[in-house]
Amino acid sequence: MSNPLEAKLRPAVELIPATAYSVASALVIAGPVWLTPAWTERAAVSLTLLGLSALNGHRAWQVLRYRRNLRVLKPYVLRPEQIPWSRQTLFLGMGFRWTAQHTQRLAETALPHNLRYLRPNLAYRLARRFEARTEHLPQFSRLRALTGHPAWWNPAAPLPDVGGNPALHGVEPDEHPIHMSLSTRVAHTLVLGTTRVGKTRLAEILITQDIRRGDVVICFDPKGDKDLLIRMYAEARRNGRPFYVFHLGYPALSARYNPIGAFSRVTEVATRTADPLPSEGNSAAFKEFVWRFVNVLAKTMVALGERPDFAKIYAYAVDTENLAVRYLTQWLNKIKPGWEDSLGRIQKEQGKELAGRAQKTNRSLDTLLIVTYIREQGLREPLVDALLSILSNDRTYFEKLVSSLYPLLEKLTTGRIAELISPDYLDLADPRPIIDWMSVINQGAVVYIGLDSLSDSEVAGAVGTAMFADLTSVAGQIYKFGVGAGQLAPGTRKLALHADEFNELVGDAFIPMVNKAGGAGYQVTAYTQTWDDVEAKIGSAPKAAQIGGNFNSRVFLRVENTTTAELLTEKLPQVNVATIQPASGASDTNDPTDFAEFAARNEDKINVTQVPMLTPADLIQLPKGQAFALIEGGQLYKIRIPLPDNSGDPMLPASLAEMVQDMERQAAERAGNGPPKQSIVQEGRGSGW
């Protein structure tokens, strides 16, 4: 039976025979002639001894390398041109497949007698103590710079400030590039990790590959990461791709977009508008009422040839009577020419009664005359019936029923944000482009969505949720009509959708996106801190589980929530871990004829127990920039995410201001207005970063 213990965490005892064999080899060559007369024999013996020395030295080096790997994290940096990309696989980082052997090694590092191998060496500890004591003494500044220099020749070089347990990656010294197949990408990917541990840097690596591959790339960034925006801009320039920015914090720079202006069914307008409203408890009934009200407004606007937007929804919600009268007038002109002649008769017969009702319901007398005429004539039409139902209610009572809608619409239509999400399609003097998802897909464009959630999370959530719903609608069109509805037919480009902090954006519209949009070529990569955040936003644990079940690939960075960690650990099998149990004993004898008066026994027993392949504590101790990935049908990989090295990148603007100026120049050239006179950054507009 083979020994299940590798015994890698131990003193490098092979150094002793390696040194002895080296000395013996030298003595054979340099020794006196009488040692062995033939030079060929001496050379053969010396080479044999050198071979034995090299063999033992290699074994000692493996032990020392393994021990160093457990306590020292190697930096991993890639320049933009070094980031690999492929049309068959997606690069995640450097790492290895995690097996039961690595669980065994990790368990050995936790044994008390092995902790000495995990501590930094004496030179490191002395250097850090020296730097702390002389921090405010300028005469030691040069020496501090020397001890703190991160170079290979410095035995006291400081470790990277990434925290965590280095042994989680150090248990395997031989790492290699880790890729996942693009064929599984349409099954979507979930990235979980607490704040500031590398989620956005991983997004940069994935987005860079998607842009170079030619996919349509749409990135939702609720907080607004400047480095991510600039990286996407640089990669789009490098690969000659159209690039658009929609940013609620930079309305003067941003492209314009109407979240409710494009739809396949008019009911989508009401769904996208009412979705951000609370739906728990008694609020559910009011939300349904708001949905019906907005749906009537949207159908009326479409019937009148108007494109819905938030500004119009708000205006007509406040003054529904004007919209209703316009539609009723147009409808009656089609089916009852000359109907106005009957209004005089009605006013003579019912004038006093209608005047009293007008005062009671806060409706105009002309409106009630039209309503009375339609009912007298017995005219029926679904939209007309819905409008008459609204007009028949007391205006103040009706406004109370839909009062939850007004604060949201007020925020969405205040200030310069209204120009972005309720664009004027006839304003030819505005150089900012108006985008929609179908045109973005047909252009093969790259789009950055900055929602500025730190300034107003409610507006960010409402706009982001509406955008998700719009994308789901587009996926439905592509799924049904294929290339006629966009350029995402099989064999052509895919749509890579990256949603950072997607718990702020997720809603009911997100469920069909991850459930069915894979058939339309959508590849969703969602990033969030904990799964509890998603449950809190959805308001239903079963719905959250329904969403989570559609992410077939999962990447776990450091998490601070046990429930989130168990999303990985509960899917892993139990493995066998061997431990050594020392045993000793002694016994005496009463036999006077036996020469031995007692017997002693010392032995080591190997016990095998079943333990989880990983525990939630392991994920909580992950260093920054490291992750466990559950990919390729539930295979577990340990990866290190590369940090981008942007120094000397010719495509990277020196600052955000330079990027803004370049985009303004491109927008002005598209509009035919020549170069802009002054940059918005110079004018001081926008909320800043």
XYZ file of C-alpha atoms in Angstrom:
689
model
C 0.000 0.000 0.000
C 1.417 3.380 -0.987
C 1.915 6.081 1.591
C -0.786 8.794 1.178
C 1.454 11.402 2.848
C 3.835 13.373 0.627
C 5.789 14.880 3.533
C 6.525 18.109 1.645
C 6.262 20.295 4.742
C 9.460 19.305 6.561
C 13.149 20.236 6.822
C 15.085 19.872 3.573
C 17.230 17.010 4.876
C 18.369 16.178 1.344
C 20.742 19.144 1.545
C 23.078 17.099 3.762
C 23.688 14.194 1.329
C 23.716 16.639 -1.595
C 26.545 18.566 0.064
C 28.391 15.375 1.017
C 28.202 13.979 -2.507
C 29.468 17.287 -3.934
C 32.454 17.337 -1.590
C 33.221 13.684 -2.340
C 33.069 14.368 -6.078
C 35.541 17.222 -5.709
C 37.864 15.089 -3.592
C 37.876 12.317 -6.171
C 38.936 14.697 -8.901
C 41.417 16.705 -6.832
C 42.649 13.828 -4.694
C 46.102 12.126 -4.943
C 46.929 9.830 -7.820
C 47.142 6.761 -5.573
C 43.378 7.151 -4.793
C 42.599 5.695 -8.214
C 45.216 5.512 -10.954
C 42.951 5.774 -14.024
C 41.617 9.209 -14.944
C 38.566 7.715 -16.638
C 37.655 5.815 -13.483
C 38.096 8.908 -11.333
C 35.918 10.906 -13.754
C 33.228 8.221 -13.738
C 33.151 8.088 -9.938
C 33.085 11.893 -9.731
C 30.215 12.166 -12.208
C 28.287 9.497 -10.357
C 28.702 11.407 -7.117
C 27.687 14.642 -8.855
C 24.559 12.927 -10.188
C 23.636 11.763 -6.686
C 24.293 15.284 -5.416
C 22.064 16.786 -8.139
C 19.292 14.291 -7.387
C 19.295 15.087 -3.691
C 19.698 18.798 -4.414
C 16.640 18.710 -6.694
C 14.596 17.027 -3.974
C 15.771 19.594 -1.428
C 14.957 22.408 -3.868
C 11.418 21.045 -4.286
C 10.917 21.088 -0.524
C 12.350 24.599 -0.149
C 10.373 25.858 -3.122
C 7.166 24.378 -1.728
C 7.781 25.958 1.687
C 8.551 29.356 0.158
C 5.457 29.149 -2.037
C 3.305 28.722 1.051
C 4.333 32.057 2.546
C 5.381 34.273 -0.374
C 2.910 35.504 -2.999
C 4.439 36.060 -6.405
C 3.281 39.208 -8.241
C 1.239 38.573 -11.367
C 1.030 41.493 -13.785
C 0.162 41.504 -17.496
C 0.508 44.280 -20.021
C -2.505 44.782 -22.320
C -0.805 43.134 -25.285
C 0.083 40.130 -23.096
C -3.524 39.312 -22.223
C -4.303 36.148 -24.201
C -7.546 35.767 -26.128
C -9.080 33.038 -28.209
C -12.193 32.320 -30.245
C -12.668 29.007 -28.421
C -11.749 29.702 -24.789
C -11.853 32.457 -22.167
C -8.704 33.121 -20.126
C -9.289 33.485 -16.365
C -5.779 33.602 -14.910
C -2.959 31.363 -13.720
C -3.744 28.423 -11.497
C -4.411 24.725 -11.223
C -7.204 22.230 -10.814
C -7.958 21.661 -7.139
C -8.055 18.008 -6.120
C -8.106 15.934 -2.937
C -4.295 16.132 -2.902
C -4.460 19.898 -2.415
C -7.004 19.506 0.381
C -4.528 17.122 2.043
C -1.685 19.628 1.695
C -3.832 22.471 3.031
C -4.809 20.382 6.050
C -1.117 19.743 6.780
C -0.392 23.492 6.866
C -2.882 23.873 9.724
C -1.041 21.414 11.998
C 0.610 23.211 14.948
C 4.080 21.786 14.354
C 4.034 23.037 10.737
C 3.211 26.668 11.503
C 6.928 27.520 11.640
C 7.162 26.873 7.906
C 4.425 29.433 7.179
C 5.972 32.353 9.036
C 8.111 34.889 7.109
C 11.844 34.389 7.552
C 13.928 36.130 10.206
C 15.321 38.740 7.769
C 11.780 39.783 6.812
C 10.662 40.139 10.416
C 13.751 42.140 11.397
C 13.376 44.428 8.361
C 9.736 45.217 9.117
C 10.598 45.891 12.767
C 13.437 48.201 11.715
C 11.197 50.123 9.283
C 8.527 50.609 11.933
C 10.990 51.939 14.523
C 12.813 54.301 12.138
C 9.787 55.566 10.213
C 10.245 59.146 11.461
C 14.068 59.166 11.392
C 15.257 60.680 8.082
C 18.849 59.490 8.519
C 17.661 55.907 7.918
C 15.570 56.700 4.829
C 18.035 55.146 2.360
C 18.351 51.988 4.410
C 14.574 51.738 4.683
C 14.308 52.087 0.909
C 16.824 49.254 0.532
C 15.075 46.849 2.906
C 11.687 47.711 1.425
C 12.737 47.285 -2.209
C 10.608 44.506 -3.815
C 13.393 42.741 -5.724
C 14.302 39.089 -6.079
C 17.720 39.658 -4.515
C 16.225 41.160 -1.342
C 15.644 38.399 1.264
C 13.639 40.891 3.330
C 11.446 42.187 0.481
C 7.952 43.146 1.687
C 5.073 40.867 0.799
C 2.205 42.144 -1.376
C -0.533 43.877 0.581
C -3.222 41.361 -0.312
C -3.908 39.712 3.045
C -5.414 36.270 3.299
C -3.686 32.911 3.516
C -0.968 32.470 0.840
C -0.995 28.724 1.414
C -4.324 28.457 -0.436
C -2.431 28.938 -3.689
C 0.993 27.832 -2.477
C -0.071 24.212 -2.078
C 0.575 23.828 -5.824
C 3.880 25.330 -7.042
C 3.278 24.308 -10.673
C 0.533 26.553 -12.073
C -0.570 27.062 -15.670
C -3.050 29.251 -17.607
C -6.687 28.434 -16.823
C -9.279 28.715 -19.598
C -12.995 27.988 -19.785
C -14.697 26.949 -22.992
C -16.740 29.614 -24.771
C -19.372 26.987 -25.503
C -20.332 27.151 -21.803
C -20.214 30.942 -21.671
C -23.820 31.288 -22.847
C -24.769 29.367 -19.697
C -23.664 32.563 -17.899
C -21.105 33.273 -15.191
C -21.494 34.536 -11.630
C -18.613 36.313 -9.832
C -18.901 36.719 -6.060
C -16.514 38.627 -3.827
C -16.495 41.283 -1.160
C -15.489 44.844 -1.940
C -11.929 45.635 -3.102
C -10.769 42.062 -3.709
C -10.504 42.074 -7.519
C -13.965 41.757 -9.099
C -13.493 44.821 -11.314
C -9.960 43.785 -12.277
C -11.295 40.392 -13.340
C -13.961 42.237 -15.338
C -11.192 44.173 -17.127
C -9.474 40.923 -18.170
C -12.712 39.350 -19.421
C -13.955 42.493 -21.186
C -10.602 42.964 -22.930
C -10.881 39.461 -24.401
C -14.511 39.999 -25.424
C -13.641 43.222 -27.258
C -10.723 41.607 -29.093
C -12.864 38.615 -30.010
C -15.342 40.932 -31.734
C -18.291 40.403 -29.393
C -20.777 43.145 -28.680
C -19.790 44.291 -25.177
C -22.149 46.056 -22.760
C -20.883 46.797 -19.258
C -23.134 48.026 -16.442
C -21.144 49.816 -13.740
C -23.483 51.260 -11.073
C -20.715 52.992 -9.063
C -18.562 54.211 -11.952
C -15.016 52.831 -11.985
C -12.735 55.253 -13.817
C -10.068 52.651 -14.578
C -12.626 50.272 -16.076
C -14.070 53.023 -18.286
C -10.645 54.063 -19.581
C -9.601 50.440 -20.154
C -12.728 49.767 -22.234
C -12.162 52.961 -24.208
C -8.520 52.040 -24.897
C -9.382 48.506 -26.008
C -12.179 49.750 -28.271
C -9.721 52.171 -29.916
C -7.070 49.470 -30.243
C -9.484 47.161 -32.051
C -11.307 49.789 -34.124
C -14.655 49.262 -32.388
C -17.419 51.896 -31.971
C -17.511 53.024 -28.348
C -20.371 54.680 -26.470
C -20.635 55.964 -22.917
C -23.955 56.339 -21.134
C -23.241 58.006 -17.802
C -25.791 59.608 -15.489
C -22.980 61.495 -13.740
C -21.681 63.012 -17.000
C -24.786 64.096 -18.937
C -22.805 66.447 -21.201
C -20.522 63.589 -22.299
C -23.038 60.792 -22.251
C -24.914 59.335 -25.160
C -28.697 59.482 -24.885
C -30.932 56.487 -24.398
C -34.661 56.004 -23.931
C -35.165 52.963 -21.673
C -38.846 52.623 -22.561
C -38.790 53.876 -26.158
C -38.167 50.511 -27.879
C -40.350 47.479 -27.242
C -41.952 44.520 -28.960
C -45.105 44.727 -26.837
C -46.482 47.969 -25.497
C -47.028 46.364 -22.078
C -43.247 46.418 -21.621
C -43.404 50.188 -21.096
C -45.539 49.787 -17.982
C -43.430 46.890 -16.714
C -40.159 48.823 -17.004
C -41.677 51.934 -15.430
C -43.350 50.213 -12.480
C -40.676 47.609 -11.772
C -38.566 49.802 -9.402
C -41.584 50.433 -7.150
C -41.845 48.436 -3.905
C -43.920 45.274 -4.165
C -43.924 43.926 -0.600
C -47.059 43.740 1.508
C -49.713 46.363 0.809
C -47.478 48.024 -1.801
C -48.111 45.159 -4.212
C -51.701 46.267 -4.873
C -50.638 49.868 -5.519
C -47.870 48.672 -7.846
C -50.392 46.704 -9.907
C -52.632 49.748 -10.105
C -49.691 51.893 -11.229
C -48.834 49.289 -13.875
C -52.361 49.406 -15.296
C -52.390 53.197 -15.284
C -49.018 53.500 -17.072
C -50.063 50.796 -19.528
C -53.120 52.839 -20.503
C -50.951 55.942 -20.953
C -48.439 54.029 -23.079
C -51.100 52.492 -25.342
C -52.672 55.901 -25.801
C -49.357 57.542 -26.720
C -48.541 54.786 -29.207
C -51.992 55.123 -30.744
C -51.381 58.856 -31.156
C -48.030 58.188 -32.824
C -45.880 59.324 -29.890
C -42.798 57.481 -28.606
C -43.086 56.885 -24.831
C -40.415 58.240 -22.513
C -40.267 59.027 -18.814
C -40.863 62.746 -19.313
C -44.043 62.135 -21.293
C -45.227 59.454 -18.873
C -44.824 61.945 -16.029
C -46.503 64.772 -17.919
C -49.503 62.645 -18.898
C -49.727 61.046 -15.455
C -50.196 64.526 -13.995
C -52.529 65.613 -16.810
C -54.184 62.429 -18.039
C -57.289 64.294 -19.104
C -55.513 66.154 -21.910
C -54.082 62.923 -23.367
C -57.433 61.144 -23.107
C -59.346 63.947 -24.820
C -56.849 63.994 -27.690
C -57.234 60.284 -28.287
C -61.020 60.270 -27.860
C -61.317 63.163 -30.303
C -59.150 61.376 -32.878
C -61.066 58.122 -32.411
C -64.513 59.746 -32.727
C -63.439 61.602 -35.855
C -62.699 58.223 -37.468
C -65.836 56.333 -36.466
C -68.432 59.126 -35.979
C -67.796 62.115 -38.250
C -69.779 65.164 -37.098
C -70.065 63.921 -33.539
C -69.352 67.426 -32.197
C -72.863 68.536 -33.232
C -74.389 66.334 -30.542
C -72.458 67.956 -27.707
C -74.676 71.066 -27.722
C -77.787 68.933 -27.195
C -76.188 67.057 -24.357
C -75.134 70.277 -22.668
C -78.705 71.649 -22.860
C -80.210 68.448 -21.445
C -77.613 67.610 -18.778
C -75.658 70.842 -18.360
C -76.363 71.402 -14.658
C -75.740 67.781 -13.725
C -72.489 67.665 -15.708
C -71.310 70.947 -14.225
C -71.797 69.567 -10.704
C -69.980 66.361 -11.605
C -67.158 68.371 -13.174
C -66.699 70.313 -9.952
C -66.837 67.142 -7.853
C -64.345 65.133 -9.954
C -62.064 68.058 -10.904
C -62.669 67.347 -14.602
C -63.491 69.891 -17.271
C -67.062 70.189 -18.605
C -65.906 69.556 -22.197
C -64.331 66.277 -21.165
C -67.485 65.082 -19.432
C -69.542 66.003 -22.490
C -67.376 63.718 -24.637
C -67.600 60.918 -22.046
C -71.408 61.264 -21.891
C -71.728 61.202 -25.686
C -69.665 57.991 -25.977
C -71.760 56.243 -23.348
C -75.039 57.417 -24.865
C -73.981 56.043 -28.230
C -72.867 52.741 -26.703
C -69.465 53.009 -28.370
C -66.967 50.429 -27.135
C -63.231 49.938 -27.631
C -60.758 48.503 -25.054
C -58.528 51.564 -24.849
C -61.516 53.909 -24.798
C -63.084 51.921 -21.963
C -59.848 52.175 -19.964
C -59.643 55.944 -20.503
C -63.299 56.427 -19.537
C -62.659 54.442 -16.359
C -59.839 56.823 -15.435
C -61.828 59.960 -16.296
C -64.825 58.783 -14.297
C -62.840 58.717 -11.045
C -62.299 61.728 -8.845
C -58.980 63.212 -9.953
C -57.625 63.696 -6.402
C -58.666 60.158 -5.416
C -57.041 58.732 -8.506
C -53.805 60.638 -7.869
C -53.626 59.103 -4.393
C -53.768 55.617 -5.918
C -50.810 56.326 -8.203
C -48.938 58.614 -5.795
C -46.057 56.133 -5.458
C -45.279 56.700 -9.148
C -44.789 60.451 -8.923
C -41.627 60.610 -6.732
C -39.838 58.116 -9.002
C -40.807 59.984 -12.171
C -39.864 63.279 -10.547
C -36.321 61.991 -9.995
C -36.092 60.569 -13.514
C -37.170 63.832 -15.129
C -35.256 66.378 -13.034
C -32.181 68.232 -14.279
C -29.969 67.147 -17.127
C -30.661 63.459 -16.521
C -33.998 64.019 -18.264
C -32.104 64.877 -21.463
C -30.385 61.474 -21.351
C -33.316 59.151 -20.685
C -36.027 61.227 -22.368
C -34.167 62.409 -25.475
C -35.587 64.782 -28.055
C -35.254 62.858 -31.311
C -35.928 66.004 -33.359
C -33.183 68.118 -31.742
C -30.588 68.094 -34.514
C -28.403 70.610 -32.680
C -27.550 68.072 -29.953
C -24.414 66.146 -31.064
C -24.816 63.408 -28.471
C -25.844 60.159 -30.146
C -29.095 58.397 -29.279
C -28.447 54.701 -28.870
C -30.690 51.667 -28.714
C -29.676 48.080 -28.203
C -30.511 46.901 -31.694
C -28.333 49.565 -33.297
C -25.536 48.776 -30.814
C -25.732 45.098 -31.815
C -25.781 45.838 -35.523
C -22.718 48.095 -35.188
C -20.817 45.577 -33.058
C -20.243 48.389 -30.553
C -18.748 48.558 -27.068
C -20.929 50.331 -24.483
C -20.085 51.481 -20.961
C -23.084 52.182 -18.698
C -22.241 54.360 -15.668
C -25.279 54.713 -13.414
C -23.732 56.933 -10.718
C -25.497 54.989 -7.959
C -23.482 56.701 -5.229
C -25.298 59.947 -6.055
C -28.809 58.502 -6.369
C -29.249 54.773 -6.018
C -32.975 54.864 -6.773
C -32.523 56.549 -10.147
C -29.593 54.247 -10.953
C -31.657 51.184 -10.097
C -34.664 52.360 -12.115
C -32.629 53.129 -15.244
C -30.519 49.964 -14.958
C -33.551 47.737 -14.426
C -35.304 49.286 -17.435
C -32.190 48.710 -19.544
C -32.105 45.055 -18.507
C -35.760 44.679 -19.439
C -35.072 46.312 -22.811
C -32.176 43.910 -23.447
C -34.420 40.979 -22.571
C -36.974 42.209 -25.100
C -34.255 42.478 -27.763
C -33.160 38.923 -26.931
C -36.708 37.779 -27.574
C -36.730 39.438 -30.987
C -33.373 37.900 -31.927
C -34.462 34.502 -30.647
C -37.614 34.628 -32.801
C -36.387 36.369 -35.930
C -32.627 35.683 -35.901
C -30.374 37.743 -38.139
C -33.289 39.843 -39.330
C -33.496 41.350 -35.871
C -29.780 41.753 -35.261
C -26.340 40.305 -35.915
C -26.329 37.638 -33.207
C -27.201 34.679 -35.408
C -25.339 31.409 -34.740
C -21.805 31.582 -36.084
C -21.582 35.376 -35.785
C -20.734 37.662 -32.881
C -22.117 37.157 -29.388
C -23.280 39.730 -26.872
C -21.121 39.830 -23.730
C -23.090 41.506 -20.957
C -21.109 42.403 -17.825
C -23.138 43.603 -14.830
C -21.073 44.880 -11.900
C -22.992 45.158 -8.603
C -25.832 43.444 -10.407
C -27.796 43.108 -7.159
C -28.623 46.815 -7.625
C -30.010 46.128 -11.112
C -31.639 42.739 -10.811
C -35.415 42.533 -11.123
C -38.107 40.296 -12.521
C -36.870 41.091 -16.046
C -33.484 39.567 -15.222
C -34.963 36.085 -14.724
C -35.948 35.481 -18.379
C -32.642 37.023 -19.505
C -30.463 34.448 -17.740
C -33.035 31.707 -18.268
C -33.612 31.985 -22.005
C -31.371 34.674 -23.567
C -28.492 32.226 -24.090
C -30.270 31.034 -27.213
C -30.010 34.579 -28.594
C -26.240 34.668 -28.065
C -26.252 36.537 -24.739
C -23.331 35.801 -22.395
C -24.112 37.285 -18.982
C -21.353 37.773 -16.417
C -22.770 39.109 -13.155
C -20.662 40.491 -10.303
C -21.893 40.986 -6.738
C -20.632 40.905 -3.148
C -22.975 38.441 -1.457
C -25.933 36.364 -2.550
C -27.953 37.845 0.303
C -27.817 41.177 -1.566
C -29.614 39.552 -4.500
C -32.258 37.996 -2.253
C -32.821 41.347 -0.543
C -33.316 43.140 -3.888
C -35.590 40.456 -5.358
C -37.526 40.113 -2.108
C -37.966 36.380 -2.576
C -35.540 33.565 -1.782
C -37.119 31.169 -4.358
C -36.807 33.803 -7.107
C -33.206 34.474 -6.121
C -32.528 30.733 -6.237
C -34.167 30.638 -9.680
C -31.730 33.295 -10.884
C -28.735 31.596 -9.262
C -29.617 28.279 -10.869
C -29.007 29.776 -14.304
C -25.321 30.559 -13.638
C -23.507 27.391 -14.621
C -20.020 28.851 -14.062
C -19.118 30.530 -10.783
C -16.034 32.411 -9.628
C -15.575 33.026 -5.901
C -13.124 35.630 -4.677
C -12.773 36.424 -0.976
C -16.210 36.570 0.651
C -17.185 37.662 4.137
C -20.503 35.854 4.228
C -20.805 32.175 5.139
C -24.047 31.771 3.194
C -22.330 33.026 0.047
C -19.330 30.744 0.574
C -21.635 27.754 0.924
C -22.859 28.342 -2.637
C -19.505 26.815 -3.596
C -18.614 24.478 -0.734
C -21.964 22.678 -0.718
C -21.476 21.682 -4.357
C -18.104 20.014 -3.686
C -17.618 16.362 -2.692
C -16.148 14.961 0.492
C -12.521 13.781 0.181
C -10.219 11.583 2.236
C -7.507 13.266 4.314
C -4.783 11.250 6.029
C -3.353 12.158 9.414
C -0.553 10.562 11.444
C -1.348 9.426 14.962
C 1.777 8.574 17.028
C 1.425 5.782 19.557
C 3.815 4.386 22.147
C 3.626 1.851 24.955
C 5.633 -0.272 27.401
C 4.975 -3.572 29.202
C 6.935 -5.610 31.737
C 7.129 -9.378 32.231
C 6.960 -11.581 35.346
C 8.604 -14.553 33.682
C 11.899 -15.175 35.581
C 13.244 -17.184 32.682
C 12.792 -14.329 30.206
C 15.900 -12.242 29.779
C 13.887 -9.069 28.841
C 12.227 -7.454 31.836
C 10.036 -5.090 29.737
C 9.117 -4.346 26.108
C 8.544 -0.926 24.479
C 6.665 -0.095 21.290
C 6.608 3.099 19.190
C 4.574 3.417 16.006
C 2.800 5.902 13.766
C -0.708 5.126 12.609
C -2.195 6.673 9.466
C -5.862 7.548 9.940
C -8.052 8.497 6.989
C -11.091 10.716 7.551
C -13.585 12.337 5.185
C -13.641 16.138 5.129
C -15.109 18.759 2.752
C -12.901 19.548 -0.227
C -13.183 23.218 0.811
C -14.763 24.962 3.775
C -16.344 28.425 3.953
C -13.362 29.508 6.072
C -11.053 28.863 3.124
C -12.991 31.310 0.927
C -12.997 33.907 3.697
C -9.165 33.677 3.869
C -8.514 34.117 0.141
C -5.916 36.814 -0.654
C -6.961 39.698 -2.891
C -6.822 38.844 -6.567
C -7.284 35.110 -6.015
C -10.369 33.010 -6.578
C -11.871 29.567 -6.811
C -13.659 28.879 -10.105
C -16.309 26.216 -10.554
C -16.332 25.697 -14.320
C -16.426 23.015 -16.999
C -19.214 20.959 -15.488
C -18.435 21.503 -11.805
C -14.634 21.208 -11.977
C -12.906 23.246 -9.259
C -9.927 25.441 -10.168
C -7.786 27.748 -8.052
C -6.751 30.873 -9.988
C -4.750 34.072 -9.637
C -6.145 37.086 -11.482
C -3.513 39.212 -13.260
C -3.219 42.897 -12.488
C -3.131 45.119 -15.597
C 0.080 47.033 -16.292
C -1.010 50.112 -18.239
C 2.349 51.883 -18.345
C 3.368 52.914 -21.827
C 0.099 51.891 -23.484
C -0.249 54.205 -26.514
C -4.020 53.695 -26.663
C -4.568 54.654 -23.045
C -5.396 58.336 -22.485
C -3.259 60.142 -19.950
C -6.351 61.146 -17.987
C -10.104 61.030 -18.020
C -10.109 64.603 -19.312
C -8.135 63.570 -22.392
C -10.574 60.750 -23.069
C -13.509 63.139 -22.696
C -11.955 65.624 -25.131
C -11.299 62.892 -27.681
C -14.870 61.619 -27.437
C -16.228 65.165 -27.754
C -14.122 65.638 -30.857
C -15.477 62.426 -32.372
C -19.060 63.384 -31.511
C -18.607 66.837 -33.056
C -17.134 65.320 -36.212
C -20.083 62.929 -36.485
C -22.462 65.865 -36.152
C -20.496 67.909 -38.711
C -19.910 70.800 -36.315
C -16.108 70.725 -36.274
C -14.062 70.442 -33.100
C -15.662 71.557 -29.816
C -14.781 74.976 -28.498
C -14.287 73.919 -24.893
C -14.222 70.666 -23.003
C -16.893 69.824 -20.461
C -14.107 68.996 -18.036
C -12.748 72.513 -18.405
C -16.241 73.938 -17.954
C -16.593 72.014 -14.716
C -19.847 70.293 -15.646
C -20.697 66.777 -14.515
C -20.565 65.259 -11.072
C -16.922 64.193 -11.277
C -15.521 60.880 -10.116
